[in-house]
PDB file of N, CA and C in Angstrom:
ATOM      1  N   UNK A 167      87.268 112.451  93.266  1.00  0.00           N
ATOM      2  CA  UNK A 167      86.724 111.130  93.126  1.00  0.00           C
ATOM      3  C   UNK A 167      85.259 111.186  93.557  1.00  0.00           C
ATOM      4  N   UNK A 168      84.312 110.416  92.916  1.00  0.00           N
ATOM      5  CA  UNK A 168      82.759 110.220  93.148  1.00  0.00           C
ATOM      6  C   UNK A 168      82.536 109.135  93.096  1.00  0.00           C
ATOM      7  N   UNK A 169      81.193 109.083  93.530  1.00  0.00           N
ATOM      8  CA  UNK A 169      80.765 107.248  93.527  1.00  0.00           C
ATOM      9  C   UNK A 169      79.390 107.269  92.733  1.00  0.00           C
ATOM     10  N   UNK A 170      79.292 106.725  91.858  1.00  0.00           N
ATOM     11  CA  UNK A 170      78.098 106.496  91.215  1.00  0.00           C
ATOM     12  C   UNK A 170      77.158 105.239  91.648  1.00  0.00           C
ATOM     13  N   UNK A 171      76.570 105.917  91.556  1.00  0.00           N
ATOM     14  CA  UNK A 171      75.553 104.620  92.390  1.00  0.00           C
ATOM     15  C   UNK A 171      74.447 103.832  91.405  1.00  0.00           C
ATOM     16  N   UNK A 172      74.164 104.720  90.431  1.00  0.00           N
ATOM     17  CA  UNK A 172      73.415 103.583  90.290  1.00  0.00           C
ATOM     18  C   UNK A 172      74.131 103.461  88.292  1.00  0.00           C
ATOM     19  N   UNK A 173      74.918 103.129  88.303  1.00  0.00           N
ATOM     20  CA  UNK A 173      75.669 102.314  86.995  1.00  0.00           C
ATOM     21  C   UNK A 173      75.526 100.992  86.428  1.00  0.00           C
ATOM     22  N   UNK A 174      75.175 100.983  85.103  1.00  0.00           N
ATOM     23  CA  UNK A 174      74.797 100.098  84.557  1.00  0.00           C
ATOM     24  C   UNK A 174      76.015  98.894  84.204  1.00  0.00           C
ATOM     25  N   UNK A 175      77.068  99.164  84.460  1.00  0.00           N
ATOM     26  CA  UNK A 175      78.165  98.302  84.101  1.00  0.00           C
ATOM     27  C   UNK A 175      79.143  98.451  85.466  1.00  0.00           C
ATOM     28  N   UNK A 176      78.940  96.837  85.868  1.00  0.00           N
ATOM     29  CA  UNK A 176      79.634  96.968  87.075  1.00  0.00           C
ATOM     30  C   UNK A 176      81.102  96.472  86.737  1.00  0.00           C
ATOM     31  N   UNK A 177      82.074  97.005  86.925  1.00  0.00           N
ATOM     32  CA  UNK A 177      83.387  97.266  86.717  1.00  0.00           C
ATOM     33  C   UNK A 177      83.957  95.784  87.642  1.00  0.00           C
ATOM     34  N   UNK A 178      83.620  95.679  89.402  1.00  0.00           N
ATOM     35  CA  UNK A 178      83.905  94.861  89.920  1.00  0.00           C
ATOM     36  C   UNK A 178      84.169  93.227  90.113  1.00  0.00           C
ATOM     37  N   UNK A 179      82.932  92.934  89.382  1.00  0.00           N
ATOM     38  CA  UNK A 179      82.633  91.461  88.833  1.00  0.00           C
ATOM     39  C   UNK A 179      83.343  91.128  87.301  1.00  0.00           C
ATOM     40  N   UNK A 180      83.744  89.930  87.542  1.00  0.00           N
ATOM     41  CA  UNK A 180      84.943  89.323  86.200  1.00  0.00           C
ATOM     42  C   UNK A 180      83.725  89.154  85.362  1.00  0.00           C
ATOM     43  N   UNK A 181      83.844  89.638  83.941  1.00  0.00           N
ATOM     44  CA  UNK A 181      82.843  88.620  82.760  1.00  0.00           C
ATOM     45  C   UNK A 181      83.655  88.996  81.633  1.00  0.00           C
ATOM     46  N   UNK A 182      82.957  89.278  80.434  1.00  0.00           N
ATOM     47  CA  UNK A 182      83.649  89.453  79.491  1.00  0.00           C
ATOM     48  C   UNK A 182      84.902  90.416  79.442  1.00  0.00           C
ATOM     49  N   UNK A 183      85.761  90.150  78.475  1.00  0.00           N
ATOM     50  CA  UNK A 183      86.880  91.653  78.607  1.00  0.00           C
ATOM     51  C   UNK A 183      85.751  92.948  77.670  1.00  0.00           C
ATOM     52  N   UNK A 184      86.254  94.446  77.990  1.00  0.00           N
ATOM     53  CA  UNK A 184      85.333  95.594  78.002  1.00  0.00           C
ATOM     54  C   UNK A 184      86.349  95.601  76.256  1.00  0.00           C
ATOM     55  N   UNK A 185      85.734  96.416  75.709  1.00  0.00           N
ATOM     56  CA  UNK A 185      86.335  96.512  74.797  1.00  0.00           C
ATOM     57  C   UNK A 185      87.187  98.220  74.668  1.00  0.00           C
ATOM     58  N   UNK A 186      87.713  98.667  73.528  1.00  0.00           N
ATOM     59  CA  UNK A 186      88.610  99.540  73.957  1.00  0.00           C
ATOM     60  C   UNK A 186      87.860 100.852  73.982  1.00  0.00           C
ATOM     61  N   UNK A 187      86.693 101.138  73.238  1.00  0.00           N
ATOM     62  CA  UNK A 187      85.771 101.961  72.882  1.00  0.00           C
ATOM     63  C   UNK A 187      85.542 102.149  74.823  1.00  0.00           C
ATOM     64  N   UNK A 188      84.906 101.051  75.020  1.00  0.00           N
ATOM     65  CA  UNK A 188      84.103 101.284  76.493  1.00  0.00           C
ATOM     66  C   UNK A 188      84.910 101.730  77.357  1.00  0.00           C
ATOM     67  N   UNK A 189      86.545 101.358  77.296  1.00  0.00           N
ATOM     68  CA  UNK A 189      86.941 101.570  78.349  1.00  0.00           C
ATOM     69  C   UNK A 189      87.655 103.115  78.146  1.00  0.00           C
ATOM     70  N   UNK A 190      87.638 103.637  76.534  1.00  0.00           N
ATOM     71  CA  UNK A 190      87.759 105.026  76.644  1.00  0.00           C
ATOM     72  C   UNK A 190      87.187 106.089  77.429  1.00  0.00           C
ATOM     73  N   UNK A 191      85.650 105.471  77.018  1.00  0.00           N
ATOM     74  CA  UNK A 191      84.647 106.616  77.250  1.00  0.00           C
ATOM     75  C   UNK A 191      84.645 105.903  78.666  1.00  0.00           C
ATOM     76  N   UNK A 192      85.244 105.289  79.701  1.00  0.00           N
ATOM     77  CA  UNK A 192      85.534 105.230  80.912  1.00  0.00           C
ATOM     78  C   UNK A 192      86.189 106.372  81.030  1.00  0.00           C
ATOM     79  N   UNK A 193      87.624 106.353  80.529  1.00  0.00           N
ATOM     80  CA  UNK A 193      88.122 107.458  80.945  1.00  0.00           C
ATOM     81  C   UNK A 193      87.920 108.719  80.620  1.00  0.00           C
ATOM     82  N   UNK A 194      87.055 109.001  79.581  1.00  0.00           N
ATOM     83  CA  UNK A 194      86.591 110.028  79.455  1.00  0.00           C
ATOM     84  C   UNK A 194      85.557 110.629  80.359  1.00  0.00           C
ATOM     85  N   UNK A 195      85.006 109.876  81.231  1.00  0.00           N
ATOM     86  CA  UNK A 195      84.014 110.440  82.100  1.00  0.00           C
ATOM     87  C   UNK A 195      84.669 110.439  83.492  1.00  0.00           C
ATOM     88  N   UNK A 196      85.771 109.821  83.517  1.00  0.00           N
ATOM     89  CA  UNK A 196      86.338 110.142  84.741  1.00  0.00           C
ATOM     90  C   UNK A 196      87.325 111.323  84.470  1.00  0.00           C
ATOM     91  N   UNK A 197      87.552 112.231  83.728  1.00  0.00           N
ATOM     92  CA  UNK A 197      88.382 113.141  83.067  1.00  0.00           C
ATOM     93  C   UNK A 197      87.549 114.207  83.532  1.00  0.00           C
ATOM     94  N   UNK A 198      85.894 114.255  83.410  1.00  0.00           N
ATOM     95  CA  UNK A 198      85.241 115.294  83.584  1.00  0.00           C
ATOM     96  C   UNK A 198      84.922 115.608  85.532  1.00  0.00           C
ATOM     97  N   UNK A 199      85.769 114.792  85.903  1.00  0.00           N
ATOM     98  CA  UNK A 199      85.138 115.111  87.477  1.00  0.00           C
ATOM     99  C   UNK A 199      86.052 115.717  88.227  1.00  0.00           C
ATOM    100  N   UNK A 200      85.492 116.072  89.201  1.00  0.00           N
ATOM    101  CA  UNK A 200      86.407 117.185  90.462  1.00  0.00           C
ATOM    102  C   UNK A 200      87.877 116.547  90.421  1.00  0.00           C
ATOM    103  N   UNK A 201      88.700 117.348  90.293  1.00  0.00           N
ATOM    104  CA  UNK A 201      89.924 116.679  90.989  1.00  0.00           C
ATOM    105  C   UNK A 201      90.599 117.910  91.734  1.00  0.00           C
ATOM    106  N   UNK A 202      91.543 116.701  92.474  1.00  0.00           N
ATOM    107  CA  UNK A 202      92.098 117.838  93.733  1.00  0.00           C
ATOM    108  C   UNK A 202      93.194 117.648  94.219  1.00  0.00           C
ATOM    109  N   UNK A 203      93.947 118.673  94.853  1.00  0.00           N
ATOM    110  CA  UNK A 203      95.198 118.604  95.020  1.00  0.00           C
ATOM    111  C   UNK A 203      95.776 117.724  96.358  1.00  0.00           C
ATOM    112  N   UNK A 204      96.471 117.581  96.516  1.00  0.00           N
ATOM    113  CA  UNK A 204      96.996 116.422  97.123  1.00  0.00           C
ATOM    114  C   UNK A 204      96.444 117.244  99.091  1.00  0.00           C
ATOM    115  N   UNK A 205      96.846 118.376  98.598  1.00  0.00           N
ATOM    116  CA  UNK A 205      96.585 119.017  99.823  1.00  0.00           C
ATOM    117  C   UNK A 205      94.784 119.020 100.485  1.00  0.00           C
ATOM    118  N   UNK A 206      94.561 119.282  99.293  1.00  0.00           N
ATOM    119  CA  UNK A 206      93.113 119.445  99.299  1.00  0.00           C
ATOM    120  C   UNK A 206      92.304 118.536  99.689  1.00  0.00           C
ATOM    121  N   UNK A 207      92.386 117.281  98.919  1.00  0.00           N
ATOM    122  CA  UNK A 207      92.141 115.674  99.329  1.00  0.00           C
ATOM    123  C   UNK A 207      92.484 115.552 100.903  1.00  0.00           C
ATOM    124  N   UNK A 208      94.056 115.628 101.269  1.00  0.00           N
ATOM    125  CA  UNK A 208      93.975 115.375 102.559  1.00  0.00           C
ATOM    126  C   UNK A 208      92.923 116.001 104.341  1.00  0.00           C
ATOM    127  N   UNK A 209      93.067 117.318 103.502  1.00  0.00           N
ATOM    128  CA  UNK A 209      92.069 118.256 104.567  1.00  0.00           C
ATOM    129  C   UNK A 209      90.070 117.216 104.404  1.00  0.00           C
ATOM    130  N   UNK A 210      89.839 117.405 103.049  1.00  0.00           N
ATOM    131  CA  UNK A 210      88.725 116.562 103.331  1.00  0.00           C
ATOM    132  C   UNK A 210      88.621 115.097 103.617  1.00  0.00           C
ATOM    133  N   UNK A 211      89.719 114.627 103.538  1.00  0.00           N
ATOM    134  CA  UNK A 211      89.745 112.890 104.060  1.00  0.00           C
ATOM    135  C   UNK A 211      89.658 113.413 105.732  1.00  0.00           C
ATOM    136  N   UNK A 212      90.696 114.098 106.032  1.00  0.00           N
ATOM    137  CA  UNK A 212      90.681 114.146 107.399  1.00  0.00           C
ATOM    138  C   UNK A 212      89.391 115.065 107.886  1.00  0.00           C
ATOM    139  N   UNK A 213      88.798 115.239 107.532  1.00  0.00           N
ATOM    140  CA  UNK A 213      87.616 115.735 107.975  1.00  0.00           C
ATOM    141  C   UNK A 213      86.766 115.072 107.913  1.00  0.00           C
ATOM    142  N   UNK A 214      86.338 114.220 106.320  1.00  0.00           N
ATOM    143  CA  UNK A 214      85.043 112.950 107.039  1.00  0.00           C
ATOM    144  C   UNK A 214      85.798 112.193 107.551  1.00  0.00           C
ATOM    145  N   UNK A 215      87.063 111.773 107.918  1.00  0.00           N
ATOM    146  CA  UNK A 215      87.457 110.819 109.128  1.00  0.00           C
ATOM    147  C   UNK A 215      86.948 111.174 110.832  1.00  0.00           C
ATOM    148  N   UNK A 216      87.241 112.707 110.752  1.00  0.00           N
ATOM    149  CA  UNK A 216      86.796 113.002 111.920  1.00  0.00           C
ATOM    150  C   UNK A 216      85.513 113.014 112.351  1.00  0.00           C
ATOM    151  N   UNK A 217      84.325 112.702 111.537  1.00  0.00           N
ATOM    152  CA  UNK A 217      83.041 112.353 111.976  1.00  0.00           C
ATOM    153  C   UNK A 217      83.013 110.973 111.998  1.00  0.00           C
ATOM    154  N   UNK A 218      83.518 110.122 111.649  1.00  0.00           N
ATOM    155  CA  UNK A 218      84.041 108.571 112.264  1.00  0.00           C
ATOM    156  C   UNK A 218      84.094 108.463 113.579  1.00  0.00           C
ATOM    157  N   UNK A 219      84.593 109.041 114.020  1.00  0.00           N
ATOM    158  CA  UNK A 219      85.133 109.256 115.677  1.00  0.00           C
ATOM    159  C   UNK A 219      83.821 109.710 116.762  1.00  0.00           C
ATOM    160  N   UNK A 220      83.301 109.975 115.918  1.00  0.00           N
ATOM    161  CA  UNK A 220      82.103 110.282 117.552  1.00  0.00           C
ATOM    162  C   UNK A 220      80.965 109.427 117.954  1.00  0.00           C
TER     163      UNK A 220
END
């Protein structure tokens, strides 16, 4: 998972419905990013959690 920061279509705010085109090539660009195993995810959650703590 990533965070894009500076995106031209904010997903969060209600307005029009997206149409089906847009919301493909949504998932098509979320198709191209890191993914990780359940194990994997947890070791790095718990690791930037642990710089929370100090």
């Amino acid at each position: 998972m990533k965070t894009v920061k500076n995106k031209k279509l904010n997903l969060a705010i209600p307005g029009e419905p997206m149409s089906q085109k847009e919301f493909e090539a949504l998932i098509k660009e979320a198709e191209k990013g890191p993914f990780y195993s359940d194990e994997e995810f947890r070791k790095k959650f718990d690791k930037w959690r642990k710089t929370l703590k100090k």
